[in-house]
PDB file of N, CA and C in Angstrom:
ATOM      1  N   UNK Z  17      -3.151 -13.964   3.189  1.00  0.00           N
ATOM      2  CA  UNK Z  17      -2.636 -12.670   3.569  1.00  0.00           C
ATOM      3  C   UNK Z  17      -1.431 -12.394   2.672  1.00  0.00           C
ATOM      4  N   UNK Z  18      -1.417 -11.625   1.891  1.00  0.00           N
ATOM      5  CA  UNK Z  18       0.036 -10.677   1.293  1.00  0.00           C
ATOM      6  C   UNK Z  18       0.031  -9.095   0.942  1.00  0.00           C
ATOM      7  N   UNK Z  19       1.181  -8.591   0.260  1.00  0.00           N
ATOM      8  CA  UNK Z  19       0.684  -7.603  -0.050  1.00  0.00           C
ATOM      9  C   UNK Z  19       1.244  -6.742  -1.065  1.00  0.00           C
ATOM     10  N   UNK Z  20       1.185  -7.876  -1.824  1.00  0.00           N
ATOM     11  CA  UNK Z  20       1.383  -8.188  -3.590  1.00  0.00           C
ATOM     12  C   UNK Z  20      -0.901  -8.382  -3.858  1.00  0.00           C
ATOM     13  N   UNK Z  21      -0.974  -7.294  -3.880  1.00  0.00           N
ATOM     14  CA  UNK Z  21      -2.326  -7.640  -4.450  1.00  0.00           C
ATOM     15  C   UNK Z  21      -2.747  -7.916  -5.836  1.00  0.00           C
ATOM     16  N   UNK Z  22      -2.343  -7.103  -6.762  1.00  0.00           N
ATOM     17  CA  UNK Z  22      -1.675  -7.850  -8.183  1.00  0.00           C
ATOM     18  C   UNK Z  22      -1.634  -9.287  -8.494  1.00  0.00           C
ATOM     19  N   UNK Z  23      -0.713  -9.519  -7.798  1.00  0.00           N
ATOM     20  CA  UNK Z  23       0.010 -10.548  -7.684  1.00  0.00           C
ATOM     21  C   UNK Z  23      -1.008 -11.860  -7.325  1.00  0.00           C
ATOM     22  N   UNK Z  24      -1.623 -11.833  -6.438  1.00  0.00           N
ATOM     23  CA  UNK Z  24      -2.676 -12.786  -6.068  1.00  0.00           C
ATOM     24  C   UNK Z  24      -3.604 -12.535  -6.707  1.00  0.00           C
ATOM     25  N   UNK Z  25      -4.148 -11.881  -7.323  1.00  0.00           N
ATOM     26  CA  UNK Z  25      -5.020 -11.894  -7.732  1.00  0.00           C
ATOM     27  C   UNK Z  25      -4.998 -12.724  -9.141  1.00  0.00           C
ATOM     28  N   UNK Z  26      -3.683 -12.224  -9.957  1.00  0.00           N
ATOM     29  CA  UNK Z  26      -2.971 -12.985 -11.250  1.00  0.00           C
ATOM     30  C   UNK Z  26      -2.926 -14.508 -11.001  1.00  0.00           C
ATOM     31  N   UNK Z  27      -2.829 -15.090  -9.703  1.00  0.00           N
ATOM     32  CA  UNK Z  27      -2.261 -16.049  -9.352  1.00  0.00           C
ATOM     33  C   UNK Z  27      -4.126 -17.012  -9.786  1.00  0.00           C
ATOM     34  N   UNK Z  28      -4.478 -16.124  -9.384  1.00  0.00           N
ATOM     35  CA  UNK Z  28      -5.815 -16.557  -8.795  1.00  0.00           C
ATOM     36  C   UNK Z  28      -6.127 -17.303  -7.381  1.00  0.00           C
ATOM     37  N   UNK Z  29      -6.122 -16.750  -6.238  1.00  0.00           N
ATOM     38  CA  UNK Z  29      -5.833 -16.645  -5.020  1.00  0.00           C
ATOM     39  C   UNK Z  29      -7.562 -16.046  -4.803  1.00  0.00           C
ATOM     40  N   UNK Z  30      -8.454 -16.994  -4.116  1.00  0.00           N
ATOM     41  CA  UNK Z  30      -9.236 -16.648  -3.802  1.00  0.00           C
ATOM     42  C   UNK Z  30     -10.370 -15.836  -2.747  1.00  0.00           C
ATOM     43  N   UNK Z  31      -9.385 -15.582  -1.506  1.00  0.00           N
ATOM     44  CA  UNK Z  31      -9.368 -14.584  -0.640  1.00  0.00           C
ATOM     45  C   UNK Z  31      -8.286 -13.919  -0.288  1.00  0.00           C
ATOM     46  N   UNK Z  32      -8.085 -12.785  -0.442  1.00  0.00           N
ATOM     47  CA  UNK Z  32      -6.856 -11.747  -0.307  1.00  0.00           C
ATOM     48  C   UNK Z  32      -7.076 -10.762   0.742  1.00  0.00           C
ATOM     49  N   UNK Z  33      -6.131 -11.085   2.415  1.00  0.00           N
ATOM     50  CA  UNK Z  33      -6.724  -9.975   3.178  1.00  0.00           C
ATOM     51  C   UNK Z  33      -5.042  -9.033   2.642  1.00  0.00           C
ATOM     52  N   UNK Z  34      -5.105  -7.381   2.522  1.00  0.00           N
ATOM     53  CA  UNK Z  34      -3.577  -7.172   2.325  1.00  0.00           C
ATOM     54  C   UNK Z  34      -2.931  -7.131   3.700  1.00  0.00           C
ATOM     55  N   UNK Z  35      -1.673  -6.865   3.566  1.00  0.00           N
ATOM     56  CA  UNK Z  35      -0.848  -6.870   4.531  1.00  0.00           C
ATOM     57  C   UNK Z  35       0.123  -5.631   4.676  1.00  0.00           C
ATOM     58  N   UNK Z  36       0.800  -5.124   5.357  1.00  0.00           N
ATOM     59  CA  UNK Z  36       1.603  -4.121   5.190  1.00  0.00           C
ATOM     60  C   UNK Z  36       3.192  -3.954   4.380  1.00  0.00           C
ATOM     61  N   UNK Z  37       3.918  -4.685   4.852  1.00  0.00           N
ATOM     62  CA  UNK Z  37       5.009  -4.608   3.959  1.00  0.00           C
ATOM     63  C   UNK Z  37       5.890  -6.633   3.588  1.00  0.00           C
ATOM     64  N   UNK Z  38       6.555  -6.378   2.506  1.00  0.00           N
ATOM     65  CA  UNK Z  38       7.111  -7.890   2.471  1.00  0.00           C
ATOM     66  C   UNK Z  38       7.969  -8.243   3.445  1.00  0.00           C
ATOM     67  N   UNK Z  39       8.753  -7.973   4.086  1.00  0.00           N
ATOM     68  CA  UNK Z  39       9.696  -7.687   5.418  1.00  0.00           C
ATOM     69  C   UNK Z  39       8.797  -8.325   7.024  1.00  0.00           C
ATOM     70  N   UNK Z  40       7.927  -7.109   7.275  1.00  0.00           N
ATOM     71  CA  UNK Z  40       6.729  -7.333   8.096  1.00  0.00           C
ATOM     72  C   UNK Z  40       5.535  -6.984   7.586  1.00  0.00           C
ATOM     73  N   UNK Z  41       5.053  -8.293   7.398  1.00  0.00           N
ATOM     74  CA  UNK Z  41       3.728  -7.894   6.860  1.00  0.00           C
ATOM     75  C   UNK Z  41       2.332  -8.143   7.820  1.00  0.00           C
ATOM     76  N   UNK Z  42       2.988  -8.248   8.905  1.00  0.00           N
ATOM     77  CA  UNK Z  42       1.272  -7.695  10.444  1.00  0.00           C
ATOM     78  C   UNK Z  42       1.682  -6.630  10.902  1.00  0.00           C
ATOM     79  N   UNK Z  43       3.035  -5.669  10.934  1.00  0.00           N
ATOM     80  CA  UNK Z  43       3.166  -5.062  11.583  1.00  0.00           C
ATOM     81  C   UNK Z  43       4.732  -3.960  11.103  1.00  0.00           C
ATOM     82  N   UNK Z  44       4.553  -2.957  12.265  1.00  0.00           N
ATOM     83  CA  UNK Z  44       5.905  -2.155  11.649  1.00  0.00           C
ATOM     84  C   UNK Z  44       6.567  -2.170  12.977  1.00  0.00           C
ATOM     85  N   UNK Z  45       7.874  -2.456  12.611  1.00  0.00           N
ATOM     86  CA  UNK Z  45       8.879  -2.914  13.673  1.00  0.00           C
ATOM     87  C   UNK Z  45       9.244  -0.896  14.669  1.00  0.00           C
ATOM     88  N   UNK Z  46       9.002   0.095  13.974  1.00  0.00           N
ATOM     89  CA  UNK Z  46       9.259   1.062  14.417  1.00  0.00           C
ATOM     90  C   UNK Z  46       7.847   2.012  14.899  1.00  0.00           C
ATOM     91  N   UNK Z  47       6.954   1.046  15.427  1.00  0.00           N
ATOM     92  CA  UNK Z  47       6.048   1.673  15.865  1.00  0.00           C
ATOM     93  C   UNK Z  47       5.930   0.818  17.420  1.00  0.00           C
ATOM     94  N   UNK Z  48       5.101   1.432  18.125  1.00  0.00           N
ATOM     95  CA  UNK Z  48       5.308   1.103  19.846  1.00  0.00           C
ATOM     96  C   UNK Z  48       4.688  -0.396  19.643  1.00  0.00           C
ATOM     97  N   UNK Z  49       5.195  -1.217  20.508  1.00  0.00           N
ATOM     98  CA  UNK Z  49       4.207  -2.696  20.674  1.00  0.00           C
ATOM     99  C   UNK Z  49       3.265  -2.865  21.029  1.00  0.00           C
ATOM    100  N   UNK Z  50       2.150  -1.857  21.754  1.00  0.00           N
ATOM    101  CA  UNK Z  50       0.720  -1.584  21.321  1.00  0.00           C
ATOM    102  C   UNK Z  50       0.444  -1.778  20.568  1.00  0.00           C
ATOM    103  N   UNK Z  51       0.565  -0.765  19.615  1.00  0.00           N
ATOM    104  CA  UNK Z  51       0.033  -0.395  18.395  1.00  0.00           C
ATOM    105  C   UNK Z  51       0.486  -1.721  17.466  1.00  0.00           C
ATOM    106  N   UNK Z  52       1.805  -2.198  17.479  1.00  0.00           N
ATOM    107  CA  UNK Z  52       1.921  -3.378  16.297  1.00  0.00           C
ATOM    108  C   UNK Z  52       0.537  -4.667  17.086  1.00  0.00           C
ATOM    109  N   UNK Z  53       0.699  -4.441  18.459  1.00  0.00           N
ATOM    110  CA  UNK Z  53      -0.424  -6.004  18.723  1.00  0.00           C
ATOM    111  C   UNK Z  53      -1.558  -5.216  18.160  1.00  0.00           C
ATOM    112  N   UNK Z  54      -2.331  -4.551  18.379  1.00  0.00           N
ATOM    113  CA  UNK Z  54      -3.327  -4.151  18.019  1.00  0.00           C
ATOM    114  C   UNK Z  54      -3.336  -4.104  16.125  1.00  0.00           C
ATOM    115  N   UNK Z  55      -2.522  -3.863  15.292  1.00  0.00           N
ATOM    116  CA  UNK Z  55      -2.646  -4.047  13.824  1.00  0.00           C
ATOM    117  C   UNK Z  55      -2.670  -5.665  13.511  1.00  0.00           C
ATOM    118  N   UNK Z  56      -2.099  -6.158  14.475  1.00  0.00           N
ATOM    119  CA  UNK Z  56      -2.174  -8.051  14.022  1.00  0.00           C
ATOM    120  C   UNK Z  56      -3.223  -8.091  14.660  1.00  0.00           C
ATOM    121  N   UNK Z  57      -3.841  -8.164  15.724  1.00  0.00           N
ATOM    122  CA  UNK Z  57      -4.590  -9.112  15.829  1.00  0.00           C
ATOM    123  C   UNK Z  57      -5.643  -8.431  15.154  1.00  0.00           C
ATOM    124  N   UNK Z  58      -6.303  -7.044  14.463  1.00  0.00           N
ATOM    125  CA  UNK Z  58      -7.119  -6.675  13.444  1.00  0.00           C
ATOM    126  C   UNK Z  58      -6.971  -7.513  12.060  1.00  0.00           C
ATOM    127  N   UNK Z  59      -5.495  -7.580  11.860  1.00  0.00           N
ATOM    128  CA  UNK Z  59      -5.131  -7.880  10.376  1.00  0.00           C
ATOM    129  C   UNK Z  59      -5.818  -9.660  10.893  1.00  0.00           C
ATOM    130  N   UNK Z  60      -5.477 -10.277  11.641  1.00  0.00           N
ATOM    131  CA  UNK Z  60      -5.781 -12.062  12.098  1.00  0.00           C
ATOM    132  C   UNK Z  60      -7.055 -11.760  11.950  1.00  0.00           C
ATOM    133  N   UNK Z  61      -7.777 -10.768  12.706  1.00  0.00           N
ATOM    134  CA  UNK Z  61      -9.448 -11.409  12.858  1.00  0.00           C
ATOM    135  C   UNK Z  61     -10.174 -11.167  11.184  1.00  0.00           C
ATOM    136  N   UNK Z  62      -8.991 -10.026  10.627  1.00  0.00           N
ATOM    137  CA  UNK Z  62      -9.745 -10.172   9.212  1.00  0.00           C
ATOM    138  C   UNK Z  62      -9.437 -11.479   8.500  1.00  0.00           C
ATOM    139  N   UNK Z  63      -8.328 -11.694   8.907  1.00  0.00           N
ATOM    140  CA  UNK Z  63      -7.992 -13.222   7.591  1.00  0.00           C
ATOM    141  C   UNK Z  63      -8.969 -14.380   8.245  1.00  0.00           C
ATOM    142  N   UNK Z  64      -9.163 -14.424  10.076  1.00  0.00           N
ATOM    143  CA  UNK Z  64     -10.287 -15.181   9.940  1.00  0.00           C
ATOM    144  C   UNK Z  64     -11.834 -15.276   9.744  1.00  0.00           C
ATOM    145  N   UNK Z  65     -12.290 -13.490   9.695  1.00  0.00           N
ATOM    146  CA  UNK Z  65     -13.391 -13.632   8.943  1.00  0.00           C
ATOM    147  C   UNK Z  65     -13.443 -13.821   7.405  1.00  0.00           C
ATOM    148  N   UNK Z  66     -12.167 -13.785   6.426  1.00  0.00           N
ATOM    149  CA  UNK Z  66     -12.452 -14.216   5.224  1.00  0.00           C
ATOM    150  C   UNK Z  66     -12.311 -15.542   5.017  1.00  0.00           C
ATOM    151  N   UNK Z  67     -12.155 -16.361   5.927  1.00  0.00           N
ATOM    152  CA  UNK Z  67     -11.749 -17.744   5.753  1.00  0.00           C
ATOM    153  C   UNK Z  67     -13.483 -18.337   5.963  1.00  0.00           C
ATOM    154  N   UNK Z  68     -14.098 -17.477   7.097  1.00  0.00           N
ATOM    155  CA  UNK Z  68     -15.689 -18.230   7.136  1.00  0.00           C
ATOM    156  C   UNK Z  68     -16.674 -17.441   6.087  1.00  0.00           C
ATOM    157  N   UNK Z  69     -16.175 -16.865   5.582  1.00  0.00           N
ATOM    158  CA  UNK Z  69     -16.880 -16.028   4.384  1.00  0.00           C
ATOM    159  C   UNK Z  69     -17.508 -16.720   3.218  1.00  0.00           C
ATOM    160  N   UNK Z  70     -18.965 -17.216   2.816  1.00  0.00           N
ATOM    161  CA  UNK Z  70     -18.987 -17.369   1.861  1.00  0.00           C
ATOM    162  C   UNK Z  70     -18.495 -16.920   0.330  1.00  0.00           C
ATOM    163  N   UNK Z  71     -17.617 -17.193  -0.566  1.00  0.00           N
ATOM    164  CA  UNK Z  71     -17.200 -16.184  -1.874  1.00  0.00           C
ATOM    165  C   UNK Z  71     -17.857 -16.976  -3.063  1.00  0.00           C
ATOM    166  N   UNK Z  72     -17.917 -16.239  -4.439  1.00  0.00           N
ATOM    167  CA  UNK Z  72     -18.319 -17.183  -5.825  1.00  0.00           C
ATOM    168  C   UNK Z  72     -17.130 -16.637  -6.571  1.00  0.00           C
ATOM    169  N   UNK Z  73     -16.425 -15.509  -5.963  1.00  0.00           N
ATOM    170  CA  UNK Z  73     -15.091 -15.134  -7.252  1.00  0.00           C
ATOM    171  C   UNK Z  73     -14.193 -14.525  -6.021  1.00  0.00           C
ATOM    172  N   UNK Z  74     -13.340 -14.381  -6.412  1.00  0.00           N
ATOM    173  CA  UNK Z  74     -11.935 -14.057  -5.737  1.00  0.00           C
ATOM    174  C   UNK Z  74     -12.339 -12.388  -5.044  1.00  0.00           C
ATOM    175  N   UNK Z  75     -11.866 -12.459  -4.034  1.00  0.00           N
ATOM    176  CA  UNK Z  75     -12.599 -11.253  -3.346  1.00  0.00           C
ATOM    177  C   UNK Z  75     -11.040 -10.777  -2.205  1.00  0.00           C
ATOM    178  N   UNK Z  76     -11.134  -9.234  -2.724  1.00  0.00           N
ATOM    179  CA  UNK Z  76      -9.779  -8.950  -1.734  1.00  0.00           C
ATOM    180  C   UNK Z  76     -10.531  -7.905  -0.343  1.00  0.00           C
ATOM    181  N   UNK Z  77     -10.122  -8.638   0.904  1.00  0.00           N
ATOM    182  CA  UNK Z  77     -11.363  -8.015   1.798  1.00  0.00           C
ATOM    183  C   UNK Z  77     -10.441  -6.868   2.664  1.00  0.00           C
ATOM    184  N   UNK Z  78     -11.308  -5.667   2.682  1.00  0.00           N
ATOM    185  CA  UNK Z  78     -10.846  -4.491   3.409  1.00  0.00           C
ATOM    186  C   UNK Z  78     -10.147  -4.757   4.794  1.00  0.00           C
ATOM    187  N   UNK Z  79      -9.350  -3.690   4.519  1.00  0.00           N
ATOM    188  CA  UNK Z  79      -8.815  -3.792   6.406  1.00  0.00           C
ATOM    189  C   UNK Z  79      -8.981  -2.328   6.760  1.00  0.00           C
ATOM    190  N   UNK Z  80      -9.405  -2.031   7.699  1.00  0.00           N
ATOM    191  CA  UNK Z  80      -9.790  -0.555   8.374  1.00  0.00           C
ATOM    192  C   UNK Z  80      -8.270   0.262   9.096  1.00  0.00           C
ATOM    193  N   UNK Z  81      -7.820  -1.025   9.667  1.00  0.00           N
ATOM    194  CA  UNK Z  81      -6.789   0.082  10.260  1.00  0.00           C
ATOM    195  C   UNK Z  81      -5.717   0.720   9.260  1.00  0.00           C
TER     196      UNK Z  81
END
């Protein structure tokens, strides 16, 4: 998870879910605590479906919200 996508990718970093900011990167401290649980645990279930993901090259995987 980051959100330096560039950046990992240069690194060569082989699954990249992004993240929102370097500060907080699951969530924004000025939005209601609904809404931040609900962006983590989307942003978590994506980093753990790229972790069971078969890959052959470095792959940066979408996030919807």
């Amino acid at each position: 998870m980051c959100n330096l996508i560039p950046v990992s990718l240069t690194v060569g970093a082989n699954r990249i879910v992004p993240t929102i900011s370097i500060p907080y990167p699951l969530g924004d401290p000025n939005t209601p605590a609904e809404e931040q649980w609900k962006l983590r645990y989307h942003r978590v279930g994506v980093a753990l479906d790229a972790l069971a993901t078969d890959i052959t090259e470095q792959t940066v995987f979408k996030t919807r919200i």
